[in-house]
XYZ file of C-alpha atoms in Angstrom:
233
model
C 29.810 -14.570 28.014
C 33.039 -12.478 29.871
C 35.205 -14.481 31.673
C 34.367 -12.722 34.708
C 30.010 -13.269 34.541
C 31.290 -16.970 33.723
C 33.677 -17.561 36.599
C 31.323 -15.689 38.721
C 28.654 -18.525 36.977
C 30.452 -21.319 38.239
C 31.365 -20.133 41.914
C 27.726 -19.915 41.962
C 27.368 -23.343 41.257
C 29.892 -24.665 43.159
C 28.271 -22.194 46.353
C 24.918 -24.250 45.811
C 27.019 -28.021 45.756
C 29.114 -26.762 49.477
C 25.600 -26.091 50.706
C 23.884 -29.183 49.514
C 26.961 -31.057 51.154
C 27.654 -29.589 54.544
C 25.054 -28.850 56.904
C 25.568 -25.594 57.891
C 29.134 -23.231 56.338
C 30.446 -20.057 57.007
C 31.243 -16.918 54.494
C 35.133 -17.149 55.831
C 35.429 -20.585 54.701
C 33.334 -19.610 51.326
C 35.853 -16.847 50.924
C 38.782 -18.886 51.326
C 37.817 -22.026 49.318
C 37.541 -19.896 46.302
C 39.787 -17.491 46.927
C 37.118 -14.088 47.322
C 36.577 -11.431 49.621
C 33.705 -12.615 52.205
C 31.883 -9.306 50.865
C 32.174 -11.325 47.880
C 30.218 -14.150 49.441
C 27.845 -11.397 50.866
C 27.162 -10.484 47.318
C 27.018 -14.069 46.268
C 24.630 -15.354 48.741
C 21.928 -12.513 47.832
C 22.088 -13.032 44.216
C 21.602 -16.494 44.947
C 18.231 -15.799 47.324
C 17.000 -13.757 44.778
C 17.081 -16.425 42.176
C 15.027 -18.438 44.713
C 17.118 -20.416 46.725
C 15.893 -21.081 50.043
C 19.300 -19.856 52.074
C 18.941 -19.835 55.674
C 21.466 -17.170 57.479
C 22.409 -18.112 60.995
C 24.021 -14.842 62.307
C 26.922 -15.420 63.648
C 26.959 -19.010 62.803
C 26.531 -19.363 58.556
C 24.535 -20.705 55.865
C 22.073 -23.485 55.403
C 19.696 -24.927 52.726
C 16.365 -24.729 53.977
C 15.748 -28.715 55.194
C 13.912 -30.767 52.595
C 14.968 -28.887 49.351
C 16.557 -30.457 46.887
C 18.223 -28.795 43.475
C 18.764 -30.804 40.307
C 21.837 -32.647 40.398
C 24.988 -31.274 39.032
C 26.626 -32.387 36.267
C 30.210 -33.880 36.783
C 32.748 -32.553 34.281
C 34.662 -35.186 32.774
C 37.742 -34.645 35.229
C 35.460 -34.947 38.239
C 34.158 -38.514 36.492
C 37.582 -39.552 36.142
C 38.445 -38.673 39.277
C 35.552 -40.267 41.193
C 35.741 -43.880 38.961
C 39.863 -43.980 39.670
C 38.700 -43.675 43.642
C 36.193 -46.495 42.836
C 39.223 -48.855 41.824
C 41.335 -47.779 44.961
C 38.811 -47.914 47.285
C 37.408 -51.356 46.233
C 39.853 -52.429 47.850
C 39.262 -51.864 50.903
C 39.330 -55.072 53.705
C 36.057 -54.665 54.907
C 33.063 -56.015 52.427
C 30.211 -54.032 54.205
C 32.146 -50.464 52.680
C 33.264 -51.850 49.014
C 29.387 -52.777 48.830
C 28.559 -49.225 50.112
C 30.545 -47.595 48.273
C 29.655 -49.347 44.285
C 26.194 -48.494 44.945
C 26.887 -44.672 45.804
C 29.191 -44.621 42.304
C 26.193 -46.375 40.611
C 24.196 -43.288 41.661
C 26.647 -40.603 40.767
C 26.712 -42.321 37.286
C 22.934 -42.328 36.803
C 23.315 -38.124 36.782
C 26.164 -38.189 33.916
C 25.699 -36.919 30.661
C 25.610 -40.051 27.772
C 28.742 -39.097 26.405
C 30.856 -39.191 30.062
C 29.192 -42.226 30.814
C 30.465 -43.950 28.237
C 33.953 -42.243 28.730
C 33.701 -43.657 32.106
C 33.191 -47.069 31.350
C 35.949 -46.476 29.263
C 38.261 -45.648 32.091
C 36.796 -48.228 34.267
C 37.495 -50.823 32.100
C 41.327 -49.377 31.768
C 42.213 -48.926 35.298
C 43.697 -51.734 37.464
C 44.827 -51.833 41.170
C 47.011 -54.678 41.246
C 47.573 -55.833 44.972
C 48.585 -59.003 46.597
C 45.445 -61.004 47.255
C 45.329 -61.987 50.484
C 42.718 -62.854 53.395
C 43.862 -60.903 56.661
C 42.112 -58.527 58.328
C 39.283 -59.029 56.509
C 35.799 -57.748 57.673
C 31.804 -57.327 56.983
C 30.883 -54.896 59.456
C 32.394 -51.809 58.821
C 28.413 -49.911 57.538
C 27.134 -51.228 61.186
C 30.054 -49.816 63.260
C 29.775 -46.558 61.336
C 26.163 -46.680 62.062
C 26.771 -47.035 65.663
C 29.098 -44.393 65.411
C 26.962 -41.718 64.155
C 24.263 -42.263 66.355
C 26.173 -42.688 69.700
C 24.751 -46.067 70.047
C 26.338 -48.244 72.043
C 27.541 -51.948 70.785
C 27.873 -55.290 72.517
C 30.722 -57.442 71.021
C 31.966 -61.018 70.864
C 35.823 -60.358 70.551
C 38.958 -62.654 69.729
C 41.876 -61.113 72.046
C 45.473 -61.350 71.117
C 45.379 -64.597 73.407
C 42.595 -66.006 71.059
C 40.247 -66.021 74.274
C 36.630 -65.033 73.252
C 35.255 -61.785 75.609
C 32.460 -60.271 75.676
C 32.705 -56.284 75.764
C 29.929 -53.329 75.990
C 31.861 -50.756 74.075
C 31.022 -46.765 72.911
C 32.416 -46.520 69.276
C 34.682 -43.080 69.037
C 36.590 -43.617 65.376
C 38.017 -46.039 62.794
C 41.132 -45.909 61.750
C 42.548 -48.137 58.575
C 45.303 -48.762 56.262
C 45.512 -50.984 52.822
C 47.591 -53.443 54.867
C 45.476 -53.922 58.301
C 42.300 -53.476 57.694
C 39.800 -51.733 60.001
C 40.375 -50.707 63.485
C 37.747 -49.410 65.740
C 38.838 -46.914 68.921
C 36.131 -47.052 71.396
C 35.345 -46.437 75.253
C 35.258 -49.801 76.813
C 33.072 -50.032 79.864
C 34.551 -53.174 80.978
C 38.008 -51.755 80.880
C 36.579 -48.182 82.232
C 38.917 -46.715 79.535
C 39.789 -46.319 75.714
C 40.653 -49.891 73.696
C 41.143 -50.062 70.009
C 39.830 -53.295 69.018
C 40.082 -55.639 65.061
C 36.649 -55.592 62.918
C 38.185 -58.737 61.835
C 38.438 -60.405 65.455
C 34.471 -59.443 65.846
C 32.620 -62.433 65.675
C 29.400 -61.060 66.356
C 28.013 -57.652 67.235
C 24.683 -56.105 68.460
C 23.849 -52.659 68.250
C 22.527 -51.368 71.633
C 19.563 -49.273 72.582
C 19.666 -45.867 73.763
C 22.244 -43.807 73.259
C 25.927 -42.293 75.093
C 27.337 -39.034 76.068
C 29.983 -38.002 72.855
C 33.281 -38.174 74.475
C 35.151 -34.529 75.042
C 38.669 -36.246 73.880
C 39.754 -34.823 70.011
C 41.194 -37.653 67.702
C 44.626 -34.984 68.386
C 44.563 -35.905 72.112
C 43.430 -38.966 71.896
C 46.910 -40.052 69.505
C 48.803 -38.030 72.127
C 47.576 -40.267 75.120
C 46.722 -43.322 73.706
C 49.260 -44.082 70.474
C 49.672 -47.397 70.647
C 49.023 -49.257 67.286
């Protein structure tokens, strides 16, 4: 096969996995990912309808995959394997259990779609990659996959807090983004009602939490603005 019908191949491919990843995606940012023309892309996209992939066109907007398809998966190359079971040992860990737990089952799943031979290179590597940190207890947390839930969904969340004065409050808060580090653990920066204004509060100082009902207005503020205003941790 020329080098050119198999790089034109794999940008293809790799068209089909943005797709199946983001919900909707623009020719620009098509174009400039793998460094084309967007008449390129235009090219692309219609060679890639008429091999029977159901591409929706939003004009003026993008490109979608029709809701509810699904392609095969795609096989990793052995770089991508690596690279995914090295994040496995960095991100395990991670002070909040919820997330580590999370996160072994979604590499579980990625393995079950590698090829025999890269699975067993990736055991391999798994077996020959350490992460060798102090091991200590603080800031550690088991609610992270609950708060991102909340998150998501603009659902509100009731919490029993520790405060810095180790009094126990109650607050009615509207979760707007985590923010972490290997050293502090999880942070959450939300709207608290009580307060009438933004608080960044520990997962690890959260003795209990209930996800409301219902649901709250997205705030306006970008993370940009919000560091701008509110830096204080």
């Amino acid at each position: 096969m020329p080098k050119t019908d198999s790089s034109r191949l794999e940008r293809l491919t790799a068209i089909i996995t943005q797709l199946q990843t983001k919900r909707l995606i623009t020719s620009t940012m098509l174009s400039e990912k793998f460094g084309v023309s967007v008449r390129t892309i235009y090219r692309d996209i219609r060679a890639l309808e008429k091999s029977g992939i159901p591409i929706i066109t939003q004009e003026g907007r993008g490109y979608s995959i029709i809701e509810g398809y699904r392609l095969p998966p795609i096989m990793f190359t052995e770089k991508e394997a690596n690279a995914l079971i090295t994040a496995e040992q960095l991100l395990s860990l991670n002070k909040d259990k919820s997330f580590v737990y999370d996160l072994k089952e979604a590499i579980n799943k990625i393995r079950a779609v590698l090829r025999h031979d890269s699975k067993d290179k990736a055991e391999l590597l798994s077996s020959r990659v350490f992460i060798w940190e102090r091991n200590d207890q603080i800031n550690i947390s088991n609610i992270l996959s609950s708060i991102q839930i909340a998150l998501t969904n603009f659902n509100p969340v009731k919490l029993k807090y520790i405060s810095d004065n180790e009094s126990v409050t109650q607050r009615d808060v509207e979760p707007f983004a985590l923010v972490t580090s290997s050293k502090m653990g999880w942070y959450l920066i939300a709207w608290c009602r009580l307060r009438n204004d933004f608080r960044t509060f520990r997962l690890d100082r959260m003795q209990q939490i209930d996800i409301l009902t219902g649901h709250f207005e997205p705030h306006k503020i970008t993370m940009q603005e919000y560091y701008e205003k509110y830096r204080n941790f």
